[in-house]
């Protein structure tokens, strides 16, 4: 009975998550009629030791850029506002809509892209989206923190040298080709949804928690890196390729 009720709970939760995410998918992929596309450079300068990017509703993208400096560009239509706070070796950028908290087909479109200098290792990156997606590709950082309320996180060819922390309330986490040295650690947390990670290593220390309905791991037990995975309702798939 317990197994049946667990599967029933999982199915109901995933259906609810799909209903929440469906408007977001259409919002991200369909052009908005009567909306004038705009582009603004929010930051251009040296790569700070700590860089934070926060959006209420939108897409955050991190990828390699040109050598020499970091650039943050916003592409949007509709009304958005932003603030840039720089203090010493820290830069914090917040982009938000005047009327946030609602996702619909008529919501303004927003994509914020951070171009990191080629050949440089970022210090601490913190990325946060209330509703939307975070996409990280081909970059290296000492520490990376990603938080999404409703949506997803996707990483391709990412190198994290110390600490990786990723959490999603409703949605998914996918990392393919993640490199972490043996003394590094990662934490993946999902409320309702799934987590999938492929690590560029022969083995890892995998610790699972939460109400995982299923966990599949293809990593040889090793001292490190340490991967902590917690999914309250859903599944996790961890693989290693050395």
C-alpha positions as CSV (number, residue, x, y, z in Angstrom):
1,X,0.0,0.0,0.0
2,X,2.8,2.4,0.9
3,X,4.5,1.8,-2.5
4,X,1.2,2.4,-4.3
5,X,0.4,5.6,-2.4
6,X,4.0,6.8,-3.0
7,X,3.6,6.3,-6.8
8,X,0.2,8.0,-6.7
9,X,1.7,11.0,-4.9
10,X,4.6,11.2,-7.3
11,X,2.2,11.1,-10.3
12,X,0.0,13.8,-8.9
13,X,2.9,16.0,-8.0
14,X,4.5,15.6,-11.5
15,X,1.1,16.4,-13.2
16,X,0.9,19.5,-11.0
17,X,4.4,20.5,-11.9
18,X,3.7,20.0,-15.6
19,X,0.6,22.3,-15.3
20,X,2.7,25.0,-13.6
21,X,5.6,24.7,-16.2
22,X,3.4,24.6,-19.3
23,X,2.8,28.3,-19.5
24,X,6.5,29.0,-18.9
25,X,7.5,26.7,-21.8
26,X,5.2,28.6,-24.2
27,X,6.3,31.9,-22.8
28,X,10.0,31.1,-23.4
29,X,9.5,29.8,-27.0
30,X,6.8,31.8,-28.6
31,X,7.3,35.4,-29.9
32,X,5.0,37.9,-28.2
33,X,2.8,39.9,-30.6
34,X,3.1,43.7,-30.4
35,X,6.2,43.5,-28.1
36,X,9.2,45.5,-29.2
37,X,12.5,43.7,-28.6
38,X,15.1,45.7,-26.7
39,X,18.7,45.1,-25.7
40,X,20.7,46.7,-22.9
41,X,24.2,46.2,-21.5
42,X,23.9,46.0,-17.7
43,X,27.6,45.5,-16.9
44,X,30.9,45.6,-18.8
45,X,34.2,45.5,-16.9
46,X,36.7,43.4,-15.0
47,X,35.4,40.0,-13.7
48,X,34.7,40.6,-10.0
49,X,35.5,38.0,-7.3
50,X,31.8,37.6,-6.5
51,X,29.1,38.1,-9.1
52,X,25.3,37.8,-8.4
53,X,22.6,37.8,-11.1
54,X,18.9,37.7,-10.0
55,X,15.8,37.8,-12.1
56,X,12.1,37.4,-11.0
57,X,10.8,35.9,-14.2
58,X,13.1,35.1,-17.1
59,X,16.1,33.1,-18.4
60,X,19.7,33.4,-17.2
61,X,22.5,32.3,-19.5
62,X,26.2,32.0,-18.6
63,X,28.7,31.3,-21.4
64,X,32.2,32.2,-22.5
65,X,32.7,35.6,-24.2
66,X,35.7,37.6,-25.3
67,X,39.0,37.8,-23.5
68,X,39.6,40.6,-21.0
69,X,36.2,41.5,-19.4
70,X,32.9,40.3,-18.2
71,X,29.7,41.5,-20.0
72,X,26.1,41.2,-18.9
73,X,23.4,41.8,-21.5
74,X,19.6,41.9,-21.2
75,X,17.3,41.2,-24.1
76,X,13.7,41.9,-23.3
77,X,10.3,43.3,-24.4
78,X,7.8,44.9,-22.1
79,X,8.6,46.8,-19.0
80,X,11.6,45.7,-16.9
81,X,13.8,47.5,-14.4
82,X,17.3,46.7,-13.1
83,X,19.8,47.7,-10.6
84,X,23.6,47.2,-10.5
85,X,25.4,47.4,-7.2
86,X,29.2,47.3,-7.2
87,X,31.3,47.3,-4.0
88,X,34.9,46.3,-4.1
89,X,35.2,42.9,-5.6
90,X,31.5,42.2,-5.6
91,X,28.8,43.0,-8.2
92,X,25.1,42.4,-7.7
93,X,22.6,42.7,-10.6
94,X,18.9,42.5,-10.1
95,X,16.4,42.5,-13.0
96,X,12.7,42.5,-12.3
97,X,9.3,43.2,-13.8
98,X,7.1,46.0,-12.3
99,X,4.3,43.4,-11.9
100,X,6.1,40.2,-10.9
101,X,4.8,37.0,-9.5
102,X,2.6,36.0,-12.5
103,X,3.5,33.8,-15.5
104,X,1.3,33.9,-18.5
105,X,1.5,34.0,-22.3
106,X,1.4,37.8,-22.0
107,X,4.3,38.1,-19.6
108,X,7.3,40.2,-20.8
109,X,10.1,38.2,-22.3
110,X,13.5,38.5,-20.6
111,X,16.9,36.8,-21.3
112,X,19.9,37.9,-19.3
113,X,23.3,36.6,-20.6
114,X,26.6,36.8,-18.7
115,X,29.6,36.5,-20.9
116,X,32.7,35.4,-18.9
117,X,36.2,36.2,-20.1
118,X,37.7,33.3,-22.0
119,X,40.6,31.6,-20.2
120,X,39.7,33.0,-16.7
121,X,38.3,31.1,-13.7
122,X,35.4,32.9,-12.0
123,X,35.5,33.2,-8.3
124,X,32.0,33.0,-6.9
125,X,28.9,33.0,-9.1
126,X,25.4,33.2,-7.7
127,X,22.4,32.9,-10.1
128,X,18.8,33.1,-9.1
129,X,15.5,33.0,-11.0
130,X,12.1,33.0,-9.3
131,X,10.3,31.5,-12.4
132,X,12.3,30.6,-15.5
133,X,15.5,28.8,-16.4
134,X,19.3,29.0,-15.7
135,X,21.6,27.7,-18.5
136,X,25.4,27.4,-17.8
137,X,27.7,26.3,-20.6
138,X,31.4,25.9,-21.0
139,X,32.6,28.0,-18.0
140,X,34.8,27.4,-14.9
141,X,34.2,28.8,-11.4
142,X,35.6,28.2,-8.0
143,X,32.1,28.2,-6.5
144,X,28.7,28.2,-8.2
145,X,25.3,28.6,-6.6
146,X,22.0,28.4,-8.6
147,X,18.5,28.7,-7.3
148,X,15.2,28.5,-9.3
149,X,11.7,28.5,-7.8
150,X,9.8,27.1,-10.8
151,X,11.7,26.0,-13.9
152,X,15.0,24.3,-14.5
153,X,18.7,24.4,-14.4
154,X,20.9,23.1,-17.2
155,X,24.7,22.8,-17.2
156,X,26.9,21.7,-20.1
157,X,30.7,21.4,-19.9
158,X,30.9,23.2,-16.5
159,X,34.0,23.0,-14.3
160,X,33.5,23.8,-10.5
161,X,36.7,23.7,-8.5
162,X,35.3,23.9,-4.9
163,X,31.5,24.0,-4.2
164,X,28.4,23.6,-6.4
165,X,25.0,24.3,-4.9
166,X,21.9,23.9,-7.0
167,X,18.2,24.0,-5.9
168,X,14.9,23.9,-7.8
169,X,11.5,24.1,-6.1
170,X,9.5,22.6,-9.0
171,X,11.3,21.4,-12.1
172,X,14.5,19.8,-13.1
173,X,18.3,19.9,-12.7
174,X,20.5,18.6,-15.5
175,X,24.3,18.7,-15.6
176,X,26.2,16.9,-18.4
177,X,30.0,16.8,-18.5
178,X,30.5,18.4,-15.0
179,X,34.1,18.4,-13.8
180,X,34.9,18.6,-10.1
181,X,38.2,17.7,-8.4
182,X,38.3,15.1,-5.7
183,X,38.3,17.7,-2.9
184,X,35.1,19.4,-4.2
185,X,31.5,18.9,-3.2
186,X,28.1,19.4,-4.8
187,X,24.6,19.7,-3.5
188,X,21.5,19.1,-5.7
189,X,18.1,19.8,-4.1
190,X,14.7,19.4,-5.9
191,X,11.3,19.8,-4.3
192,X,9.2,18.2,-7.0
193,X,10.9,17.0,-10.2
194,X,14.2,15.3,-11.1
195,X,17.9,15.6,-11.0
196,X,20.3,14.2,-13.6
197,X,24.1,14.6,-13.4
198,X,27.0,13.1,-15.5
199,X,30.3,13.7,-13.8
200,X,33.6,13.6,-15.6
201,X,35.3,11.3,-13.1
202,X,35.7,7.6,-12.5
203,X,33.9,7.7,-9.2
204,X,32.3,9.8,-6.5
205,X,30.9,9.7,-3.0
206,X,27.1,9.9,-3.6
207,X,24.8,10.7,-0.7
208,X,21.0,10.6,-1.3
209,X,18.2,11.9,0.8
210,X,14.6,13.2,0.8
211,X,11.6,11.1,-0.5
212,X,13.4,9.9,-3.6
213,X,11.0,7.6,-5.6
214,X,14.0,6.2,-7.5
215,X,17.8,6.7,-7.5
216,X,20.1,5.3,-10.2
217,X,23.8,5.8,-9.9
218,X,26.5,4.5,-12.2
219,X,29.5,5.9,-10.2
220,X,32.1,3.8,-8.6
221,X,32.3,4.5,-4.9
222,X,35.2,6.9,-4.2
223,X,36.4,9.4,-1.6
224,X,35.4,12.3,-3.7
225,X,34.1,14.5,-5.1
226,X,31.1,14.4,-2.8
227,X,27.7,14.6,-4.4
228,X,24.7,15.2,-2.1
229,X,21.4,14.7,-3.8
230,X,18.0,15.4,-2.2
231,X,14.7,15.1,-4.1
232,X,11.5,15.3,-2.1
233,X,9.2,14.0,-4.8
234,X,10.8,12.6,-8.0
235,X,13.9,10.8,-9.2
236,X,17.6,11.2,-9.6
237,X,20.1,9.7,-12.0
238,X,23.9,10.1,-11.3
239,X,26.5,8.8,-13.7
240,X,30.3,9.0,-13.9
241,X,32.5,8.8,-17.0
242,X,36.3,8.7,-16.4
